[in-house]
PDB file of C-alpha atoms in Angstrom:
ATOM      1  CA  MET K   1     -46.956  37.902  87.664  1.00 63.00           C
ATOM      2  CA  SER K   2     -44.246  34.878  87.237  1.00 75.00           C
ATOM      3  CA  PRO K   3     -41.055  35.760  88.490  1.00 77.00           C
ATOM      4  CA  LEU K   4     -39.231  32.765  87.174  1.00 83.00           C
ATOM      5  CA  LEU K   5     -40.622  32.982  83.883  1.00 87.00           C
ATOM      6  CA  GLY K   6     -39.431  36.652  83.886  1.00 84.00           C
ATOM      7  CA  ILE K   7     -35.906  35.923  85.118  1.00 85.00           C
ATOM      8  CA  CYS K   8     -35.801  33.331  82.136  1.00 90.00           C
ATOM      9  CA  LEU K   9     -37.151  35.653  79.259  1.00 89.00           C
ATOM     10  CA  LYS K  10     -34.680  38.157  80.449  1.00 88.00           C
ATOM     11  CA  LEU K  11     -31.594  35.637  80.341  1.00 91.00           C
ATOM     12  CA  PHE K  12     -32.980  34.417  77.118  1.00 93.00           C
ATOM     13  CA  SER K  13     -33.109  37.799  76.036  1.00 91.00           C
ATOM     14  CA  ALA K  14     -29.570  38.750  77.141  1.00 91.00           C
ATOM     15  CA  LEU K  15     -28.280  35.508  75.217  1.00 94.00           C
ATOM     16  CA  VAL K  16     -30.170  36.517  71.750  1.00 95.00           C
ATOM     17  CA  PHE K  17     -28.785  40.197  71.878  1.00 94.00           C
ATOM     18  CA  THR K  18     -25.185  39.019  72.280  1.00 95.00           C
ATOM     19  CA  LEU K  19     -25.527  36.182  69.491  1.00 96.00           C
ATOM     20  CA  MET K  20     -26.978  39.303  67.275  1.00 96.00           C
ATOM     21  CA  SER K  21     -23.862  41.028  68.662  1.00 95.00           C
ATOM     22  CA  ALA K  22     -21.981  38.244  67.437  1.00 96.00           C
ATOM     23  CA  GLY K  23     -22.865  38.035  64.600  1.00 96.00           C
ATOM     24  CA  VAL K  24     -22.413  41.761  63.529  1.00 96.00           C
ATOM     25  CA  LYS K  25     -18.820  41.385  64.624  1.00 95.00           C
ATOM     26  CA  SER K  26     -18.461  38.333  62.443  1.00 95.00           C
ATOM     27  CA  ILE K  27     -19.320  40.445  59.336  1.00 95.00           C
ATOM     28  CA  ALA K  28     -18.424  43.892  60.591  1.00 91.00           C
ATOM     29  CA  GLY K  29     -15.191  44.157  58.646  1.00 88.00           C
ATOM     30  CA  ARG K  30     -16.801  43.260  55.247  1.00 92.00           C
ATOM     31  CA  TYR K  31     -19.703  45.218  55.379  1.00 95.00           C
ATOM     32  CA  PRO K  32     -20.335  49.452  55.946  1.00 95.00           C
ATOM     33  CA  THR K  33     -21.888  50.050  59.520  1.00 95.00           C
ATOM     34  CA  GLY K  34     -24.911  51.517  58.086  1.00 95.00           C
ATOM     35  CA  GLU K  35     -25.757  48.641  55.897  1.00 96.00           C
ATOM     36  CA  ILE K  36     -25.722  46.274  59.061  1.00 96.00           C
ATOM     37  CA  VAL K  37     -27.366  48.965  61.199  1.00 96.00           C
ATOM     38  CA  PHE K  38     -30.294  48.584  57.990  1.00 97.00           C
ATOM     39  CA  VAL K  39     -30.391  44.947  58.043  1.00 96.00           C
ATOM     40  CA  ARG K  40     -30.461  44.570  61.807  1.00 96.00           C
ATOM     41  CA  SER K  41     -33.446  47.288  62.133  1.00 95.00           C
ATOM     42  CA  PHE K  42     -35.102  46.052  58.884  1.00 96.00           C
ATOM     43  CA  PHE K  43     -35.398  42.431  59.234  1.00 96.00           C
ATOM     44  CA  ALA K  44     -36.243  42.908  63.064  1.00 94.00           C
ATOM     45  CA  LEU K  45     -39.601  44.513  62.107  1.00 93.00           C
ATOM     46  CA  ILE K  46     -40.593  40.970  60.817  1.00 93.00           C
ATOM     47  CA  PRO K  47     -40.661  39.199  64.352  1.00 92.00           C
ATOM     48  CA  LEU K  48     -42.266  42.315  65.688  1.00 90.00           C
ATOM     49  CA  LEU K  49     -45.251  42.702  63.253  1.00 90.00           C
ATOM     50  CA  ILE K  50     -45.710  38.879  63.743  1.00 90.00           C
ATOM     51  CA  TRP K  51     -45.965  39.570  67.739  1.00 87.00           C
ATOM     52  CA  LEU K  52     -47.984  42.534  67.787  1.00 86.00           C
ATOM     53  CA  ALA K  53     -50.426  40.827  65.072  1.00 87.00           C
ATOM     54  CA  TRP K  54     -50.570  37.789  67.676  1.00 85.00           C
ATOM     55  CA  GLN K  55     -51.241  40.602  70.659  1.00 77.00           C
ATOM     56  CA  GLY K  56     -54.418  41.749  69.014  1.00 75.00           C
ATOM     57  CA  GLY K  57     -53.873  44.472  66.620  1.00 73.00           C
ATOM     58  CA  VAL K  58     -51.040  46.055  64.691  1.00 77.00           C
ATOM     59  CA  VAL K  59     -52.807  49.327  63.698  1.00 77.00           C
ATOM     60  CA  ALA K  60     -53.843  50.040  67.191  1.00 77.00           C
ATOM     61  CA  SER K  61     -50.663  49.201  68.647  1.00 79.00           C
ATOM     62  CA  LEU K  62     -48.662  51.539  66.399  1.00 85.00           C
ATOM     63  CA  LYS K  63     -51.035  54.484  67.521  1.00 85.00           C
ATOM     64  CA  THR K  64     -48.909  57.488  68.559  1.00 85.00           C
ATOM     65  CA  SER K  65     -49.446  60.837  69.786  1.00 85.00           C
ATOM     66  CA  ASN K  66     -46.018  61.806  69.981  1.00 88.00           C
ATOM     67  CA  LEU K  67     -44.072  61.459  66.754  1.00 88.00           C
ATOM     68  CA  ARG K  68     -41.583  64.323  67.776  1.00 90.00           C
ATOM     69  CA  GLY K  69     -40.874  62.022  70.573  1.00 90.00           C
ATOM     70  CA  HIS K  70     -40.114  58.900  68.604  1.00 91.00           C
ATOM     71  CA  LEU K  71     -37.980  60.823  65.999  1.00 92.00           C
ATOM     72  CA  LYS K  72     -35.617  62.384  68.965  1.00 91.00           C
ATOM     73  CA  ARG K  73     -35.361  59.122  70.455  1.00 91.00           C
ATOM     74  CA  GLY K  74     -34.861  57.420  66.973  1.00 91.00           C
ATOM     75  CA  VAL K  75     -31.832  59.876  66.013  1.00 93.00           C
ATOM     76  CA  ILE K  76     -29.935  59.331  69.386  1.00 93.00           C
ATOM     77  CA  GLY K  77     -30.607  55.559  69.654  1.00 91.00           C
ATOM     78  CA  SER K  78     -29.586  55.046  65.758  1.00 94.00           C
ATOM     79  CA  THR K  79     -26.567  57.215  66.728  1.00 95.00           C
ATOM     80  CA  GLY K  80     -25.627  54.556  69.635  1.00 94.00           C
ATOM     81  CA  MET K  81     -26.392  51.708  67.546  1.00 95.00           C
ATOM     82  CA  PHE K  82     -23.949  52.975  64.621  1.00 96.00           C
ATOM     83  CA  CYS K  83     -21.307  53.509  67.611  1.00 95.00           C
ATOM     84  CA  GLY K  84     -22.118  50.173  68.968  1.00 94.00           C
ATOM     85  CA  PHE K  85     -21.733  48.198  65.733  1.00 95.00           C
ATOM     86  CA  ALA K  86     -18.641  50.142  64.574  1.00 94.00           C
ATOM     87  CA  SER K  87     -16.869  49.481  67.910  1.00 93.00           C
ATOM     88  CA  LEU K  88     -17.510  45.436  67.530  1.00 93.00           C
ATOM     89  CA  GLN K  89     -14.849  45.565  64.127  1.00 92.00           C
ATOM     90  CA  PHE K  90     -12.000  46.993  66.613  1.00 91.00           C
ATOM     91  CA  LEU K  91     -12.749  45.262  70.008  1.00 91.00           C
ATOM     92  CA  PRO K  92     -13.252  41.662  71.551  1.00 92.00           C
ATOM     93  CA  LEU K  93     -17.156  41.075  72.025  1.00 93.00           C
ATOM     94  CA  SER K  94     -16.887  40.795  75.597  1.00 92.00           C
ATOM     95  CA  ASP K  95     -15.002  44.321  75.802  1.00 93.00           C
ATOM     96  CA  SER K  96     -17.726  45.843  73.650  1.00 93.00           C
ATOM     97  CA  VAL K  97     -20.384  44.271  75.776  1.00 93.00           C
ATOM     98  CA  ALA K  98     -18.388  45.546  79.076  1.00 92.00           C
ATOM     99  CA  ILE K  99     -17.806  49.182  78.156  1.00 93.00           C
ATOM    100  CA  GLY K 100     -22.045  49.146  77.184  1.00 91.00           C
ATOM    101  CA  TYR K 101     -22.166  49.003  81.198  1.00 91.00           C
ATOM    102  CA  ALA K 102     -21.781  52.356  81.303  1.00 91.00           C
ATOM    103  CA  ALA K 103     -25.142  53.299  80.099  1.00 88.00           C
ATOM    104  CA  PRO K 104     -27.057  52.431  83.083  1.00 85.00           C
ATOM    105  CA  LEU K 105     -24.770  54.689  85.146  1.00 86.00           C
ATOM    106  CA  ALA K 106     -24.990  57.564  83.134  1.00 89.00           C
ATOM    107  CA  VAL K 107     -28.938  57.051  82.997  1.00 86.00           C
ATOM    108  CA  VAL K 108     -28.750  57.706  86.564  1.00 84.00           C
ATOM    109  CA  VAL K 109     -27.085  61.286  86.081  1.00 87.00           C
ATOM    110  CA  LEU K 110     -29.174  62.231  83.232  1.00 88.00           C
ATOM    111  CA  ALA K 111     -32.381  61.135  84.920  1.00 85.00           C
ATOM    112  CA  ALA K 112     -31.313  63.694  87.826  1.00 85.00           C
ATOM    113  CA  VAL K 113     -30.153  66.349  84.942  1.00 87.00           C
ATOM    114  CA  ILE K 114     -32.826  66.285  82.692  1.00 86.00           C
ATOM    115  CA  LEU K 115     -36.039  64.515  84.293  1.00 81.00           C
ATOM    116  CA  LYS K 116     -34.789  66.230  87.555  1.00 83.00           C
ATOM    117  CA  GLU K 117     -35.435  62.830  89.742  1.00 79.00           C
ATOM    118  CA  ARG K 118     -33.984  63.143  93.104  1.00 80.00           C
ATOM    119  CA  VAL K 119     -30.781  61.312  93.226  1.00 79.00           C
ATOM    120  CA  ARG K 120     -29.666  60.741  96.900  1.00 80.00           C
ATOM    121  CA  ILE K 121     -26.007  60.038  97.844  1.00 84.00           C
ATOM    122  CA  TYR K 122     -26.217  56.376  98.195  1.00 81.00           C
ATOM    123  CA  ARG K 123     -26.938  56.198  94.243  1.00 82.00           C
ATOM    124  CA  TRP K 124     -24.609  59.212  93.283  1.00 87.00           C
ATOM    125  CA  SER K 125     -21.950  56.936  95.503  1.00 89.00           C
ATOM    126  CA  ALA K 126     -22.667  53.830  93.384  1.00 87.00           C
ATOM    127  CA  VAL K 127     -22.334  55.700  89.917  1.00 89.00           C
ATOM    128  CA  THR K 128     -19.322  57.236  90.666  1.00 91.00           C
ATOM    129  CA  ILE K 129     -17.602  53.708  91.571  1.00 92.00           C
ATOM    130  CA  GLY K 130     -19.112  52.590  88.765  1.00 91.00           C
ATOM    131  CA  PHE K 131     -17.542  55.319  86.547  1.00 91.00           C
ATOM    132  CA  VAL K 132     -14.228  54.161  88.277  1.00 93.00           C
ATOM    133  CA  GLY K 133     -14.565  50.617  86.804  1.00 92.00           C
ATOM    134  CA  VAL K 134     -15.284  52.235  83.423  1.00 91.00           C
ATOM    135  CA  LEU K 135     -12.023  54.121  84.003  1.00 90.00           C
ATOM    136  CA  ILE K 136     -10.285  50.654  84.895  1.00 92.00           C
ATOM    137  CA  MET K 137     -11.812  49.009  81.637  1.00 91.00           C
ATOM    138  CA  LEU K 138     -10.909  51.664  79.231  1.00 89.00           C
ATOM    139  CA  SER K 139      -7.377  51.642  80.474  1.00 88.00           C
ATOM    140  CA  PRO K 140      -5.743  48.976  78.110  1.00 85.00           C
ATOM    141  CA  TYR K 141      -6.873  51.105  75.263  1.00 83.00           C
ATOM    142  CA  ILE K 142      -5.781  54.862  77.165  1.00 76.00           C
ATOM    143  CA  SER K 143      -2.377  54.523  75.576  1.00 65.00           C
ATOM    144  CA  GLY K 144      -3.908  54.302  71.867  1.00 55.00           C
ATOM    145  CA  VAL K 145      -5.222  57.684  72.235  1.00 51.00           C
ATOM    146  CA  GLY K 146      -2.287  59.487  71.036  1.00 50.00           C
ATOM    147  CA  LYS K 147      -3.001  57.753  67.688  1.00 52.00           C
ATOM    148  CA  GLY K 148      -6.136  60.207  67.311  1.00 51.00           C
ATOM    149  CA  LEU K 149      -9.044  58.984  65.386  1.00 52.00           C
ATOM    150  CA  ALA K 150      -7.255  56.155  63.661  1.00 58.00           C
ATOM    151  CA  PRO K 151      -9.042  52.885  63.551  1.00 65.00           C
ATOM    152  CA  GLY K 152      -7.748  50.620  66.014  1.00 79.00           C
ATOM    153  CA  PRO K 153      -8.700  49.276  69.571  1.00 84.00           C
ATOM    154  CA  ALA K 154      -8.495  52.713  71.205  1.00 86.00           C
ATOM    155  CA  PHE K 155     -10.797  54.040  68.223  1.00 89.00           C
ATOM    156  CA  GLY K 156     -13.477  51.321  69.248  1.00 90.00           C
ATOM    157  CA  ALA K 157     -13.382  51.893  73.056  1.00 91.00           C
ATOM    158  CA  ALA K 158     -14.148  55.744  72.234  1.00 91.00           C
ATOM    159  CA  ILE K 159     -16.722  54.982  69.656  1.00 94.00           C
ATOM    160  CA  GLY K 160     -18.100  51.991  72.288  1.00 94.00           C
ATOM    161  CA  LEU K 161     -18.239  54.675  75.116  1.00 94.00           C
ATOM    162  CA  ALA K 162     -19.735  57.287  72.736  1.00 95.00           C
ATOM    163  CA  GLY K 163     -22.388  54.375  72.233  1.00 94.00           C
ATOM    164  CA  ALA K 164     -23.180  53.922  75.523  1.00 93.00           C
ATOM    165  CA  CYS K 165     -23.532  57.447  76.364  1.00 94.00           C
ATOM    166  CA  CYS K 166     -26.372  57.976  73.186  1.00 94.00           C
ATOM    167  CA  SER K 167     -28.162  54.528  74.564  1.00 90.00           C
ATOM    168  CA  ALA K 168     -28.332  56.550  77.697  1.00 89.00           C
ATOM    169  CA  PHE K 169     -29.950  59.459  76.404  1.00 91.00           C
ATOM    170  CA  ALA K 170     -32.363  57.260  74.588  1.00 89.00           C
ATOM    171  CA  SER K 171     -33.244  55.476  77.613  1.00 86.00           C
ATOM    172  CA  ILE K 172     -34.288  59.181  78.883  1.00 87.00           C
ATOM    173  CA  GLU K 173     -36.376  59.581  75.969  1.00 88.00           C
ATOM    174  CA  VAL K 174     -37.828  56.517  76.356  1.00 86.00           C
ATOM    175  CA  ARG K 175     -38.876  57.157  79.755  1.00 81.00           C
ATOM    176  CA  GLN K 176     -40.797  60.188  78.579  1.00 86.00           C
ATOM    177  CA  LEU K 177     -42.065  58.161  75.928  1.00 87.00           C
ATOM    178  CA  THR K 178     -43.959  55.412  78.040  1.00 81.00           C
ATOM    179  CA  ARG K 179     -45.871  58.382  79.587  1.00 81.00           C
ATOM    180  CA  SER K 180     -48.126  58.526  76.405  1.00 83.00           C
ATOM    181  CA  GLU K 181     -46.892  55.556  73.892  1.00 85.00           C
ATOM    182  CA  GLY K 182     -47.046  51.922  74.137  1.00 82.00           C
ATOM    183  CA  THR K 183     -44.473  49.597  73.782  1.00 79.00           C
ATOM    184  CA  GLY K 184     -45.303  48.601  70.348  1.00 84.00           C
ATOM    185  CA  ALA K 185     -45.520  51.977  69.498  1.00 87.00           C
ATOM    186  CA  ILE K 186     -41.982  52.671  71.017  1.00 87.00           C
ATOM    187  CA  VAL K 187     -40.083  49.756  69.271  1.00 87.00           C
ATOM    188  CA  PHE K 188     -41.531  50.109  65.771  1.00 90.00           C
ATOM    189  CA  TYR K 189     -41.270  53.748  65.202  1.00 91.00           C
ATOM    190  CA  PHE K 190     -37.141  53.101  66.788  1.00 92.00           C
ATOM    191  CA  MET K 191     -36.712  50.285  63.954  1.00 93.00           C
ATOM    192  CA  LEU K 192     -38.353  52.187  61.219  1.00 93.00           C
ATOM    193  CA  MET K 193     -36.460  55.491  62.168  1.00 93.00           C
ATOM    194  CA  THR K 194     -33.109  53.302  62.417  1.00 94.00           C
ATOM    195  CA  SER K 195     -33.640  51.305  59.177  1.00 95.00           C
ATOM    196  CA  ALA K 196     -34.293  54.728  57.217  1.00 94.00           C
ATOM    197  CA  LEU K 197     -31.242  56.120  58.708  1.00 94.00           C
ATOM    198  CA  GLY K 198     -29.180  53.464  57.882  1.00 95.00           C
ATOM    199  CA  LEU K 199     -30.690  53.156  54.431  1.00 95.00           C
ATOM    200  CA  SER K 200     -29.545  56.716  53.732  1.00 94.00           C
ATOM    201  CA  THR K 201     -26.080  55.564  53.914  1.00 94.00           C
ATOM    202  CA  ALA K 202     -26.296  53.429  50.579  1.00 93.00           C
ATOM    203  CA  MET K 203     -25.357  56.489  48.621  1.00 91.00           C
ATOM    204  CA  PHE K 204     -21.466  56.117  50.444  1.00 89.00           C
ATOM    205  CA  GLY K 205     -21.394  52.628  48.979  1.00 89.00           C
ATOM    206  CA  TRP K 206     -22.674  49.279  49.888  1.00 92.00           C
ATOM    207  CA  HIS K 207     -21.521  45.952  49.238  1.00 92.00           C
ATOM    208  CA  MET K 208     -23.592  43.099  48.030  1.00 93.00           C
ATOM    209  CA  PRO K 209     -23.729  40.318  50.458  1.00 94.00           C
ATOM    210  CA  ASN K 210     -22.978  36.744  49.109  1.00 94.00           C
ATOM    211  CA  LEU K 211     -25.168  33.834  50.469  1.00 95.00           C
ATOM    212  CA  GLN K 212     -23.757  33.097  53.509  1.00 95.00           C
ATOM    213  CA  ASP K 213     -23.560  36.693  54.848  1.00 96.00           C
ATOM    214  CA  ALA K 214     -27.053  37.530  53.362  1.00 96.00           C
ATOM    215  CA  ALA K 215     -28.321  34.861  55.980  1.00 96.00           C
ATOM    216  CA  MET K 216     -26.389  36.392  58.868  1.00 96.00           C
ATOM    217  CA  MET K 217     -27.566  39.365  58.150  1.00 96.00           C
ATOM    218  CA  LEU K 218     -31.269  38.214  58.206  1.00 96.00           C
ATOM    219  CA  ALA K 219     -30.083  36.454  61.442  1.00 96.00           C
ATOM    220  CA  ILE K 220     -28.894  39.444  63.057  1.00 96.00           C
ATOM    221  CA  GLY K 221     -32.240  41.387  62.496  1.00 96.00           C
ATOM    222  CA  ILE K 222     -34.439  38.470  63.429  1.00 96.00           C
ATOM    223  CA  LEU K 223     -32.475  37.938  66.590  1.00 96.00           C
ATOM    224  CA  GLY K 224     -32.505  41.536  67.457  1.00 93.00           C
ATOM    225  CA  GLY K 225     -36.448  41.641  66.890  1.00 91.00           C
ATOM    226  CA  LEU K 226     -36.777  38.372  69.114  1.00 93.00           C
ATOM    227  CA  GLY K 227     -34.251  40.114  71.801  1.00 90.00           C
ATOM    228  CA  GLN K 228     -36.659  43.086  71.947  1.00 87.00           C
ATOM    229  CA  ILE K 229     -39.728  40.933  72.286  1.00 87.00           C
ATOM    230  CA  PHE K 230     -38.212  38.617  75.048  1.00 89.00           C
ATOM    231  CA  LEU K 231     -37.102  41.833  76.724  1.00 85.00           C
ATOM    232  CA  VAL K 232     -40.419  43.053  76.778  1.00 80.00           C
ATOM    233  CA  GLN K 233     -42.462  39.824  78.176  1.00 83.00           C
ATOM    234  CA  ALA K 234     -39.654  39.417  80.697  1.00 84.00           C
ATOM    235  CA  TYR K 235     -40.768  42.949  82.063  1.00 76.00           C
ATOM    236  CA  ARG K 236     -44.243  41.713  81.998  1.00 78.00           C
ATOM    237  CA  TYR K 237     -43.879  38.536  84.090  1.00 82.00           C
ATOM    238  CA  GLY K 238     -41.554  40.297  86.663  1.00 75.00           C
ATOM    239  CA  ASP K 239     -40.783  43.561  88.435  1.00 71.00           C
ATOM    240  CA  ALA K 240     -38.171  45.619  87.156  1.00 67.00           C
ATOM    241  CA  SER K 241     -35.902  45.501  90.008  1.00 64.00           C
ATOM    242  CA  LEU K 242     -35.784  41.571  89.999  1.00 70.00           C
ATOM    243  CA  ILE K 243     -35.631  41.223  86.020  1.00 77.00           C
ATOM    244  CA  ALA K 244     -33.167  44.327  85.475  1.00 74.00           C
ATOM    245  CA  PRO K 245     -29.872  42.573  87.343  1.00 78.00           C
ATOM    246  CA  PHE K 246     -30.188  39.958  85.106  1.00 84.00           C
ATOM    247  CA  GLU K 247     -28.629  42.038  82.112  1.00 85.00           C
ATOM    248  CA  TYR K 248     -25.357  41.259  83.397  1.00 89.00           C
ATOM    249  CA  SER K 249     -25.379  37.860  82.462  1.00 90.00           C
ATOM    250  CA  THR K 250     -24.513  39.433  78.706  1.00 92.00           C
ATOM    251  CA  MET K 251     -21.082  39.162  80.108  1.00 91.00           C
ATOM    252  CA  LEU K 252     -21.000  35.520  80.570  1.00 90.00           C
ATOM    253  CA  TRP K 253     -22.552  34.825  77.085  1.00 93.00           C
ATOM    254  CA  ALA K 254     -20.039  37.525  75.709  1.00 93.00           C
ATOM    255  CA  VAL K 255     -16.902  36.040  77.083  1.00 93.00           C
ATOM    256  CA  ALA K 256     -18.126  32.337  76.190  1.00 93.00           C
ATOM    257  CA  ILE K 257     -18.947  33.021  72.526  1.00 93.00           C
ATOM    258  CA  GLY K 258     -15.949  35.545  72.023  1.00 92.00           C
ATOM    259  CA  TRP K 259     -13.428  32.793  73.304  1.00 93.00           C
ATOM    260  CA  PHE K 260     -15.061  29.998  71.495  1.00 92.00           C
ATOM    261  CA  VAL K 261     -15.965  31.888  68.361  1.00 91.00           C
ATOM    262  CA  PHE K 262     -13.512  34.555  67.950  1.00 90.00           C
ATOM    263  CA  GLY K 263     -10.438  33.114  70.281  1.00 91.00           C
ATOM    264  CA  ASP K 264     -10.845  36.525  72.106  1.00 89.00           C
ATOM    265  CA  TRP K 265     -10.264  36.610  75.985  1.00 87.00           C
ATOM    266  CA  PRO K 266     -11.225  39.957  78.235  1.00 87.00           C
ATOM    267  CA  ALA K 267      -8.000  41.512  79.362  1.00 86.00           C
ATOM    268  CA  THR K 268      -7.816  41.544  83.376  1.00 89.00           C
ATOM    269  CA  ALA K 269      -8.208  44.899  83.619  1.00 90.00           C
ATOM    270  CA  VAL K 270     -11.498  44.814  81.685  1.00 90.00           C
ATOM    271  CA  LEU K 271     -12.770  41.799  83.928  1.00 91.00           C
ATOM    272  CA  ILE K 272     -11.845  43.817  87.119  1.00 93.00           C
ATOM    273  CA  GLY K 273     -13.759  47.055  85.871  1.00 92.00           C
ATOM    274  CA  ALA K 274     -16.614  45.330  84.542  1.00 92.00           C
ATOM    275  CA  ALA K 275     -17.014  43.391  87.818  1.00 93.00           C
ATOM    276  CA  ILE K 276     -16.902  46.856  89.378  1.00 93.00           C
ATOM    277  CA  VAL K 277     -19.880  48.567  87.294  1.00 91.00           C
ATOM    278  CA  ILE K 278     -21.668  45.476  87.530  1.00 91.00           C
ATOM    279  CA  THR K 279     -21.695  45.646  91.328  1.00 91.00           C
ATOM    280  CA  SER K 280     -22.334  49.123  91.448  1.00 89.00           C
ATOM    281  CA  GLY K 281     -25.139  48.829  88.725  1.00 85.00           C
ATOM    282  CA  ILE K 282     -26.700  45.971  90.929  1.00 86.00           C
ATOM    283  CA  TYR K 283     -26.785  48.514  93.920  1.00 84.00           C
ATOM    284  CA  VAL K 284     -28.289  50.965  91.911  1.00 79.00           C
ATOM    285  CA  ILE K 285     -31.035  48.730  91.042  1.00 77.00           C
ATOM    286  CA  LEU K 286     -31.403  47.311  94.426  1.00 77.00           C
ATOM    287  CA  ARG K 287     -31.611  50.931  95.804  1.00 74.00           C
ATOM    288  CA  GLU K 288     -34.295  51.994  93.529  1.00 69.00           C
ATOM    289  CA  GLN K 289     -36.397  48.979  94.356  1.00 69.00           C
ATOM    290  CA  GLN K 290     -36.078  50.244  97.903  1.00 71.00           C
ATOM    291  CA  LEU K 291     -36.759  53.667  97.640  1.00 65.00           C
ATOM    292  CA  GLY K 292     -39.890  52.234  95.294  1.00 62.00           C
ATOM    293  CA  LEU K 293     -41.021  50.130  98.707  1.00 61.00           C
ATOM    294  CA  LEU K 294     -40.817  53.338 100.621  1.00 62.00           C
ATOM    295  CA  ARG K 295     -42.887  55.610  98.459  1.00 61.00           C
ATOM    296  CA  ARG K 296     -45.517  52.813  98.190  1.00 63.00           C
ATOM    297  CA  GLU K 297     -45.564  52.705 102.036  1.00 64.00           C
ATOM    298  CA  GLN K 298     -45.920  56.616 102.327  1.00 62.00           C
ATOM    299  CA  ARG K 299     -48.593  56.673  99.728  1.00 63.00           C
ATOM    300  CA  GLU K 300     -50.677  53.658 101.535  1.00 57.00           C
ATOM    301  CA  VAL K 301     -50.021  55.661 104.685  1.00 55.00           C
ATOM    302  CA  GLY K 302     -51.404  59.034 102.861  1.00 56.00           C
ATOM    303  CA  SER K 303     -54.213  57.165 101.611  1.00 55.00           C
ATOM    304  CA  THR K 304     -55.081  55.393 105.028  1.00 53.00           C
ATOM    305  CA  ARG K 305     -55.198  59.066 106.584  1.00 54.00           C
ATOM    306  CA  THR K 306     -57.340  60.445 104.142  1.00 52.00           C
ATOM    307  CA  THR K 307     -59.779  57.983 104.226  1.00 52.00           C
TER     308      THR K 307
END
């Protein structure tokens, strides 16, 4: 364990994923979402396979006993990726990132409903406050709901929120996969599935990229793969309760990149709502840590009594 290294890897992962999202936003208006999803997932396999080979064996890392679980996670996660990338076409980078923070809150709800995890009043209170923050973030876009599904900021916010919900469901699937599957297999089959689903949209008309955009697409995929590797390694060197809160550093990167690259500055309501969501999210993480320590102490006391 090396907590400082874990934190640094997590921060670097957050930066890499934000740069990837910025790359997606830069080409989102010129290419179909399915094409972007394909290149992001397919080219992400390059650093992933290199990393698995360096770890000591690609074939062993990709063995699976739960192909059905991978398929479920792939479909749900791919849907979330489609929604998230599509939202970047209509929203400032920081707004899209902030709306995505609804996912960890939704995970708590789904864990209670699907996994039957016990969620106490403290976490329910934090999640409720967090969802209030989400509503505040969405408030600048609610006025455009009357236009229906017409492309625009309101549509972008709606599909961004749908993407966050899909990410939450995908996280639940990942929790169940980790009981029998390795990290390499979970990441590889997701990328493979997402590549296949993205490729299936070619029949609806893809655009041949110019050299500059082709280089950007390659970079998007490589950044996505590297971000995943850095994320996995971060949790290898530090406890989840220590590493997870640094996910919210993506907001800092998103605001900075959005301002300097795209000339976007988040609305005040988005900043206030994001602050509420981040605060409630950190509280949930800290509460999880406290409960984990309590359960560990209870197990140790129980084992002592047994011996």
